[in-house]
């Protein structure tokens, strides 16, 4: 309790008869103040994430550079890397699955090990695998694009194949045969023409 509390106690509660309701209310209030003023760093420390545990266990292998039994790792993990014993087996198995830790059974015992060069080679191999996948994806994309262009070309309705042109309903065939028909390629769907382009290329050139 702080000094002000004891001063208050001596001033107002100098006899046994004074230990009534008021005393205990003051006592409880000062206790609560003490609890509220506890340092924040006394709160429970946050545990390690799964990836942090993996990193620390892999560091242990690289620092020691020797094979271990699982029971040895379950002792060293908590002691050297702060990884709880209950998590060690799962972490080691995940590292083995990702080819970052090697394992082999010798007699009746299973050993685990990993050297820095192993991790480097695994990363380099993963980079090469990713490059191969990227190249394969690019090749497939080119093939798909080519197929799409074929489909689009086949689905375009050609003007000269239409009855409107062949029977010359609007005079397009006559203009074409006399060399007065102009064709333009524009971006957009049917009749969805950019008006700025239409003004510049059609109105300004032919209708003014």
PDB file of C-alpha atoms in Angstrom:
ATOM      1  CA  UNK A   1       0.000   0.000   0.000  1.00  0.00           C
ATOM      2  CA  UNK A   2       1.149   3.563  -0.571  1.00  0.00           C
ATOM      3  CA  UNK A   3       2.047   6.040   2.187  1.00  0.00           C
ATOM      4  CA  UNK A   4      -1.120   8.121   1.817  1.00  0.00           C
ATOM      5  CA  UNK A   5      -3.220   5.073   2.655  1.00  0.00           C
ATOM      6  CA  UNK A   6      -1.393   4.453   5.933  1.00  0.00           C
ATOM      7  CA  UNK A   7      -1.602   8.137   6.839  1.00  0.00           C
ATOM      8  CA  UNK A   8      -5.331   7.961   6.234  1.00  0.00           C
ATOM      9  CA  UNK A   9      -5.468   4.772   8.328  1.00  0.00           C
ATOM     10  CA  UNK A  10      -3.654   6.287  11.333  1.00  0.00           C
ATOM     11  CA  UNK A  11      -5.704   9.468  11.192  1.00  0.00           C
ATOM     12  CA  UNK A  12      -9.157   7.878  10.981  1.00  0.00           C
ATOM     13  CA  UNK A  13      -8.832   4.372  12.410  1.00  0.00           C
ATOM     14  CA  UNK A  14      -6.840   4.621  15.638  1.00  0.00           C
ATOM     15  CA  UNK A  15      -8.824   2.068  17.633  1.00  0.00           C
ATOM     16  CA  UNK A  16     -10.164  -1.445  17.128  1.00  0.00           C
ATOM     17  CA  UNK A  17     -13.711  -0.082  17.089  1.00  0.00           C
ATOM     18  CA  UNK A  18     -12.856   1.834  13.937  1.00  0.00           C
ATOM     19  CA  UNK A  19     -12.420  -1.346  11.876  1.00  0.00           C
ATOM     20  CA  UNK A  20     -15.905  -1.151  10.462  1.00  0.00           C
ATOM     21  CA  UNK A  21     -17.426  -0.771   7.009  1.00  0.00           C
ATOM     22  CA  UNK A  22     -15.577   2.452   6.184  1.00  0.00           C
ATOM     23  CA  UNK A  23     -12.219   0.914   6.936  1.00  0.00           C
ATOM     24  CA  UNK A  24     -12.751  -2.080   4.698  1.00  0.00           C
ATOM     25  CA  UNK A  25     -14.101   0.090   1.887  1.00  0.00           C
ATOM     26  CA  UNK A  26     -10.958   2.229   2.014  1.00  0.00           C
ATOM     27  CA  UNK A  27      -8.780  -0.860   2.225  1.00  0.00           C
ATOM     28  CA  UNK A  28     -10.424  -2.434  -0.837  1.00  0.00           C
ATOM     29  CA  UNK A  29     -10.172   0.811  -2.814  1.00  0.00           C
ATOM     30  CA  UNK A  30      -6.432   1.091  -2.178  1.00  0.00           C
ATOM     31  CA  UNK A  31      -5.919  -2.553  -3.126  1.00  0.00           C
ATOM     32  CA  UNK A  32      -7.635  -1.916  -6.455  1.00  0.00           C
ATOM     33  CA  UNK A  33      -5.419   1.108  -7.080  1.00  0.00           C
ATOM     34  CA  UNK A  34      -2.339  -1.015  -6.487  1.00  0.00           C
ATOM     35  CA  UNK A  35      -3.557  -3.634  -8.970  1.00  0.00           C
ATOM     36  CA  UNK A  36      -4.310  -1.022 -11.626  1.00  0.00           C
ATOM     37  CA  UNK A  37      -0.824   0.437 -11.268  1.00  0.00           C
ATOM     38  CA  UNK A  38       0.976  -2.853 -11.916  1.00  0.00           C
ATOM     39  CA  UNK A  39       3.520  -2.659 -14.794  1.00  0.00           C
ATOM     40  CA  UNK A  40       2.091  -3.564 -18.185  1.00  0.00           C
ATOM     41  CA  UNK A  41       4.997  -5.881 -18.959  1.00  0.00           C
ATOM     42  CA  UNK A  42       3.802  -8.288 -16.286  1.00  0.00           C
ATOM     43  CA  UNK A  43       1.118  -9.540 -18.706  1.00  0.00           C
ATOM     44  CA  UNK A  44       1.501 -12.973 -20.252  1.00  0.00           C
ATOM     45  CA  UNK A  45       4.053 -13.134 -23.054  1.00  0.00           C
ATOM     46  CA  UNK A  46       2.693 -13.950 -26.499  1.00  0.00           C
ATOM     47  CA  UNK A  47       3.632 -17.406 -27.781  1.00  0.00           C
ATOM     48  CA  UNK A  48       5.594 -18.168 -30.940  1.00  0.00           C
ATOM     49  CA  UNK A  49       3.805 -18.623 -34.238  1.00  0.00           C
ATOM     50  CA  UNK A  50       4.132 -21.873 -36.187  1.00  0.00           C
ATOM     51  CA  UNK A  51       6.541 -20.283 -38.687  1.00  0.00           C
ATOM     52  CA  UNK A  52       8.657 -18.804 -35.895  1.00  0.00           C
ATOM     53  CA  UNK A  53       8.953 -22.255 -34.332  1.00  0.00           C
ATOM     54  CA  UNK A  54       9.988 -23.727 -37.690  1.00  0.00           C
ATOM     55  CA  UNK A  55      12.639 -21.055 -38.136  1.00  0.00           C
ATOM     56  CA  UNK A  56      14.056 -21.600 -34.668  1.00  0.00           C
ATOM     57  CA  UNK A  57      14.189 -25.372 -34.959  1.00  0.00           C
ATOM     58  CA  UNK A  58      15.895 -25.111 -38.341  1.00  0.00           C
ATOM     59  CA  UNK A  59      18.415 -22.725 -36.784  1.00  0.00           C
ATOM     60  CA  UNK A  60      19.098 -25.338 -34.113  1.00  0.00           C
ATOM     61  CA  UNK A  61      19.961 -27.927 -36.767  1.00  0.00           C
ATOM     62  CA  UNK A  62      22.224 -25.515 -38.642  1.00  0.00           C
ATOM     63  CA  UNK A  63      24.001 -24.347 -35.508  1.00  0.00           C
ATOM     64  CA  UNK A  64      24.649 -27.834 -34.130  1.00  0.00           C
ATOM     65  CA  UNK A  65      25.389 -29.522 -37.491  1.00  0.00           C
ATOM     66  CA  UNK A  66      24.787 -33.042 -36.214  1.00  0.00           C
ATOM     67  CA  UNK A  67      22.047 -35.705 -36.281  1.00  0.00           C
ATOM     68  CA  UNK A  68      19.503 -35.844 -33.464  1.00  0.00           C
ATOM     69  CA  UNK A  69      16.959 -38.253 -32.114  1.00  0.00           C
ATOM     70  CA  UNK A  70      13.479 -36.824 -31.661  1.00  0.00           C
ATOM     71  CA  UNK A  71      13.728 -37.084 -27.873  1.00  0.00           C
ATOM     72  CA  UNK A  72      16.960 -35.056 -28.007  1.00  0.00           C
ATOM     73  CA  UNK A  73      15.244 -32.371 -30.063  1.00  0.00           C
ATOM     74  CA  UNK A  74      12.359 -32.303 -27.596  1.00  0.00           C
ATOM     75  CA  UNK A  75      14.880 -31.410 -24.896  1.00  0.00           C
ATOM     76  CA  UNK A  76      16.953 -28.940 -26.913  1.00  0.00           C
ATOM     77  CA  UNK A  77      13.995 -27.138 -28.504  1.00  0.00           C
ATOM     78  CA  UNK A  78      12.639 -25.673 -25.246  1.00  0.00           C
ATOM     79  CA  UNK A  79      16.089 -25.136 -23.747  1.00  0.00           C
ATOM     80  CA  UNK A  80      17.846 -23.418 -26.662  1.00  0.00           C
ATOM     81  CA  UNK A  81      15.067 -22.050 -28.859  1.00  0.00           C
ATOM     82  CA  UNK A  82      12.030 -21.567 -26.635  1.00  0.00           C
ATOM     83  CA  UNK A  83       9.940 -24.077 -28.585  1.00  0.00           C
ATOM     84  CA  UNK A  84       7.728 -26.068 -26.231  1.00  0.00           C
ATOM     85  CA  UNK A  85       8.356 -29.800 -26.164  1.00  0.00           C
ATOM     86  CA  UNK A  86       4.800 -30.633 -27.288  1.00  0.00           C
ATOM     87  CA  UNK A  87       5.352 -28.742 -30.573  1.00  0.00           C
ATOM     88  CA  UNK A  88       8.767 -30.117 -31.498  1.00  0.00           C
ATOM     89  CA  UNK A  89       7.584 -33.312 -33.212  1.00  0.00           C
ATOM     90  CA  UNK A  90       5.048 -31.498 -35.405  1.00  0.00           C
ATOM     91  CA  UNK A  91       7.579 -28.805 -36.318  1.00  0.00           C
ATOM     92  CA  UNK A  92      10.271 -31.320 -37.261  1.00  0.00           C
ATOM     93  CA  UNK A  93       7.808 -33.323 -39.360  1.00  0.00           C
ATOM     94  CA  UNK A  94       6.792 -30.174 -41.256  1.00  0.00           C
ATOM     95  CA  UNK A  95      10.452 -29.375 -41.956  1.00  0.00           C
ATOM     96  CA  UNK A  96      10.976 -32.915 -43.244  1.00  0.00           C
ATOM     97  CA  UNK A  97       7.880 -32.587 -45.461  1.00  0.00           C
ATOM     98  CA  UNK A  98       9.314 -29.386 -46.977  1.00  0.00           C
ATOM     99  CA  UNK A  99      12.656 -31.123 -47.591  1.00  0.00           C
ATOM    100  CA  UNK A 100      14.457 -28.765 -45.210  1.00  0.00           C
ATOM    101  CA  UNK A 101      15.384 -31.527 -42.766  1.00  0.00           C
ATOM    102  CA  UNK A 102      16.540 -35.012 -43.683  1.00  0.00           C
ATOM    103  CA  UNK A 103      15.701 -38.152 -41.763  1.00  0.00           C
ATOM    104  CA  UNK A 104      16.800 -41.763 -41.781  1.00  0.00           C
ATOM    105  CA  UNK A 105      16.254 -44.830 -39.651  1.00  0.00           C
ATOM    106  CA  UNK A 106      19.405 -46.504 -38.391  1.00  0.00           C
ATOM    107  CA  UNK A 107      18.629 -49.717 -36.589  1.00  0.00           C
ATOM    108  CA  UNK A 108      15.689 -49.022 -34.323  1.00  0.00           C
ATOM    109  CA  UNK A 109      16.402 -45.279 -34.050  1.00  0.00           C
ATOM    110  CA  UNK A 110      15.287 -42.456 -36.349  1.00  0.00           C
ATOM    111  CA  UNK A 111      17.676 -39.545 -36.780  1.00  0.00           C
ATOM    112  CA  UNK A 112      17.047 -36.036 -38.071  1.00  0.00           C
ATOM    113  CA  UNK A 113      19.601 -33.580 -39.442  1.00  0.00           C
ATOM    114  CA  UNK A 114      19.978 -30.519 -41.630  1.00  0.00           C
ATOM    115  CA  UNK A 115      23.024 -28.547 -42.704  1.00  0.00           C
ATOM    116  CA  UNK A 116      23.088 -24.946 -44.004  1.00  0.00           C
ATOM    117  CA  UNK A 117      24.069 -26.174 -47.475  1.00  0.00           C
ATOM    118  CA  UNK A 118      20.964 -28.378 -47.512  1.00  0.00           C
ATOM    119  CA  UNK A 119      18.699 -25.392 -46.901  1.00  0.00           C
ATOM    120  CA  UNK A 120      20.467 -23.391 -49.604  1.00  0.00           C
ATOM    121  CA  UNK A 121      20.179 -26.211 -52.128  1.00  0.00           C
ATOM    122  CA  UNK A 122      16.506 -26.653 -51.286  1.00  0.00           C
ATOM    123  CA  UNK A 123      15.852 -22.959 -51.874  1.00  0.00           C
ATOM    124  CA  UNK A 124      17.764 -22.998 -55.164  1.00  0.00           C
ATOM    125  CA  UNK A 125      15.838 -26.059 -56.296  1.00  0.00           C
ATOM    126  CA  UNK A 126      12.560 -24.404 -55.356  1.00  0.00           C
ATOM    127  CA  UNK A 127      13.537 -21.341 -57.389  1.00  0.00           C
ATOM    128  CA  UNK A 128      14.267 -23.548 -60.401  1.00  0.00           C
ATOM    129  CA  UNK A 129      10.942 -25.346 -59.958  1.00  0.00           C
ATOM    130  CA  UNK A 130       9.102 -22.025 -59.827  1.00  0.00           C
ATOM    131  CA  UNK A 131      10.916 -20.801 -62.944  1.00  0.00           C
ATOM    132  CA  UNK A 132       9.880 -23.965 -64.773  1.00  0.00           C
ATOM    133  CA  UNK A 133       6.267 -23.489 -63.682  1.00  0.00           C
ATOM    134  CA  UNK A 134       6.321 -19.859 -64.829  1.00  0.00           C
ATOM    135  CA  UNK A 135       7.723 -20.858 -68.230  1.00  0.00           C
ATOM    136  CA  UNK A 136       5.111 -23.597 -68.564  1.00  0.00           C
ATOM    137  CA  UNK A 137       2.339 -21.163 -67.626  1.00  0.00           C
ATOM    138  CA  UNK A 138       3.563 -18.628 -70.188  1.00  0.00           C
ATOM    139  CA  UNK A 139       3.614 -21.299 -72.893  1.00  0.00           C
ATOM    140  CA  UNK A 140       0.084 -22.393 -72.036  1.00  0.00           C
ATOM    141  CA  UNK A 141      -1.034 -18.752 -72.060  1.00  0.00           C
ATOM    142  CA  UNK A 142       0.355 -18.275 -75.573  1.00  0.00           C
ATOM    143  CA  UNK A 143      -1.470 -21.381 -76.778  1.00  0.00           C
ATOM    144  CA  UNK A 144      -4.744 -20.230 -75.215  1.00  0.00           C
ATOM    145  CA  UNK A 145      -4.358 -16.743 -76.720  1.00  0.00           C
ATOM    146  CA  UNK A 146      -3.788 -18.261 -80.165  1.00  0.00           C
ATOM    147  CA  UNK A 147      -6.883 -20.437 -79.808  1.00  0.00           C
ATOM    148  CA  UNK A 148      -8.958 -17.452 -78.699  1.00  0.00           C
ATOM    149  CA  UNK A 149      -7.844 -15.465 -81.722  1.00  0.00           C
ATOM    150  CA  UNK A 150      -8.891 -18.321 -83.981  1.00  0.00           C
ATOM    151  CA  UNK A 151     -12.315 -18.448 -82.362  1.00  0.00           C
ATOM    152  CA  UNK A 152     -12.700 -14.676 -82.589  1.00  0.00           C
ATOM    153  CA  UNK A 153     -11.690 -14.703 -86.258  1.00  0.00           C
ATOM    154  CA  UNK A 154     -14.224 -17.407 -87.022  1.00  0.00           C
ATOM    155  CA  UNK A 155     -16.998 -15.630 -85.142  1.00  0.00           C
ATOM    156  CA  UNK A 156     -16.553 -12.303 -86.978  1.00  0.00           C
ATOM    157  CA  UNK A 157     -19.347 -11.715 -89.467  1.00  0.00           C
ATOM    158  CA  UNK A 158     -17.651 -10.633 -92.677  1.00  0.00           C
ATOM    159  CA  UNK A 159     -19.394  -7.852 -94.541  1.00  0.00           C
ATOM    160  CA  UNK A 160     -18.711  -9.229 -98.027  1.00  0.00           C
ATOM    161  CA  UNK A 161     -20.390 -12.533 -97.111  1.00  0.00           C
ATOM    162  CA  UNK A 162     -23.635 -10.826 -96.132  1.00  0.00           C
ATOM    163  CA  UNK A 163     -26.740 -10.471 -98.272  1.00  0.00           C
ATOM    164  CA  UNK A 164     -26.656  -6.751 -97.505  1.00  0.00           C
ATOM    165  CA  UNK A 165     -23.387  -6.490 -99.450  1.00  0.00           C
ATOM    166  CA  UNK A 166     -23.984  -9.121-102.124  1.00  0.00           C
ATOM    167  CA  UNK A 167     -27.378  -7.710-103.096  1.00  0.00           C
ATOM    168  CA  UNK A 168     -26.044  -4.188-102.624  1.00  0.00           C
ATOM    169  CA  UNK A 169     -28.918  -2.985-100.472  1.00  0.00           C
ATOM    170  CA  UNK A 170     -27.056   0.136 -99.338  1.00  0.00           C
ATOM    171  CA  UNK A 171     -24.665   0.615-102.231  1.00  0.00           C
ATOM    172  CA  UNK A 172     -21.696  -0.799-100.329  1.00  0.00           C
ATOM    173  CA  UNK A 173     -20.779  -3.201-103.123  1.00  0.00           C
ATOM    174  CA  UNK A 174     -20.829  -0.434-105.702  1.00  0.00           C
ATOM    175  CA  UNK A 175     -18.622   1.756-103.516  1.00  0.00           C
ATOM    176  CA  UNK A 176     -16.267  -1.166-102.939  1.00  0.00           C
ATOM    177  CA  UNK A 177     -15.875  -2.101-106.591  1.00  0.00           C
ATOM    178  CA  UNK A 178     -15.252   1.532-107.504  1.00  0.00           C
ATOM    179  CA  UNK A 179     -12.585   1.910-104.817  1.00  0.00           C
ATOM    180  CA  UNK A 180     -14.545   4.369-102.730  1.00  0.00           C
ATOM    181  CA  UNK A 181     -15.255   2.136 -99.718  1.00  0.00           C
ATOM    182  CA  UNK A 182     -13.031   2.743 -96.689  1.00  0.00           C
ATOM    183  CA  UNK A 183     -12.640   0.175 -93.919  1.00  0.00           C
ATOM    184  CA  UNK A 184     -11.439   0.953 -90.396  1.00  0.00           C
ATOM    185  CA  UNK A 185     -10.638  -1.203 -87.397  1.00  0.00           C
ATOM    186  CA  UNK A 186     -11.829   0.258 -84.123  1.00  0.00           C
ATOM    187  CA  UNK A 187     -11.876  -0.988 -80.544  1.00  0.00           C
ATOM    188  CA  UNK A 188     -15.316  -1.788 -79.167  1.00  0.00           C
ATOM    189  CA  UNK A 189     -18.409  -3.909 -79.678  1.00  0.00           C
ATOM    190  CA  UNK A 190     -20.921  -3.586 -82.514  1.00  0.00           C
ATOM    191  CA  UNK A 191     -21.936   0.069 -82.912  1.00  0.00           C
ATOM    192  CA  UNK A 192     -19.983   0.918 -79.744  1.00  0.00           C
ATOM    193  CA  UNK A 193     -17.673   3.477 -81.348  1.00  0.00           C
ATOM    194  CA  UNK A 194     -15.645   6.100 -79.540  1.00  0.00           C
ATOM    195  CA  UNK A 195     -17.230   9.411 -80.539  1.00  0.00           C
ATOM    196  CA  UNK A 196     -13.951  11.326 -80.500  1.00  0.00           C
ATOM    197  CA  UNK A 197     -12.548   8.861 -83.025  1.00  0.00           C
ATOM    198  CA  UNK A 198     -15.749   9.101 -85.098  1.00  0.00           C
ATOM    199  CA  UNK A 199     -15.569  12.906 -85.157  1.00  0.00           C
ATOM    200  CA  UNK A 200     -11.888  12.972 -86.141  1.00  0.00           C
ATOM    201  CA  UNK A 201     -11.840  10.122 -88.659  1.00  0.00           C
ATOM    202  CA  UNK A 202     -15.302  10.334 -90.245  1.00  0.00           C
ATOM    203  CA  UNK A 203     -17.028  13.654 -89.644  1.00  0.00           C
ATOM    204  CA  UNK A 204     -13.978  15.881 -90.085  1.00  0.00           C
ATOM    205  CA  UNK A 205     -12.619  13.976 -93.098  1.00  0.00           C
ATOM    206  CA  UNK A 206     -15.738  13.187 -95.089  1.00  0.00           C
ATOM    207  CA  UNK A 207     -18.693  15.233 -93.894  1.00  0.00           C
ATOM    208  CA  UNK A 208     -17.281  18.730 -93.488  1.00  0.00           C
TER     209      UNK A 208
END
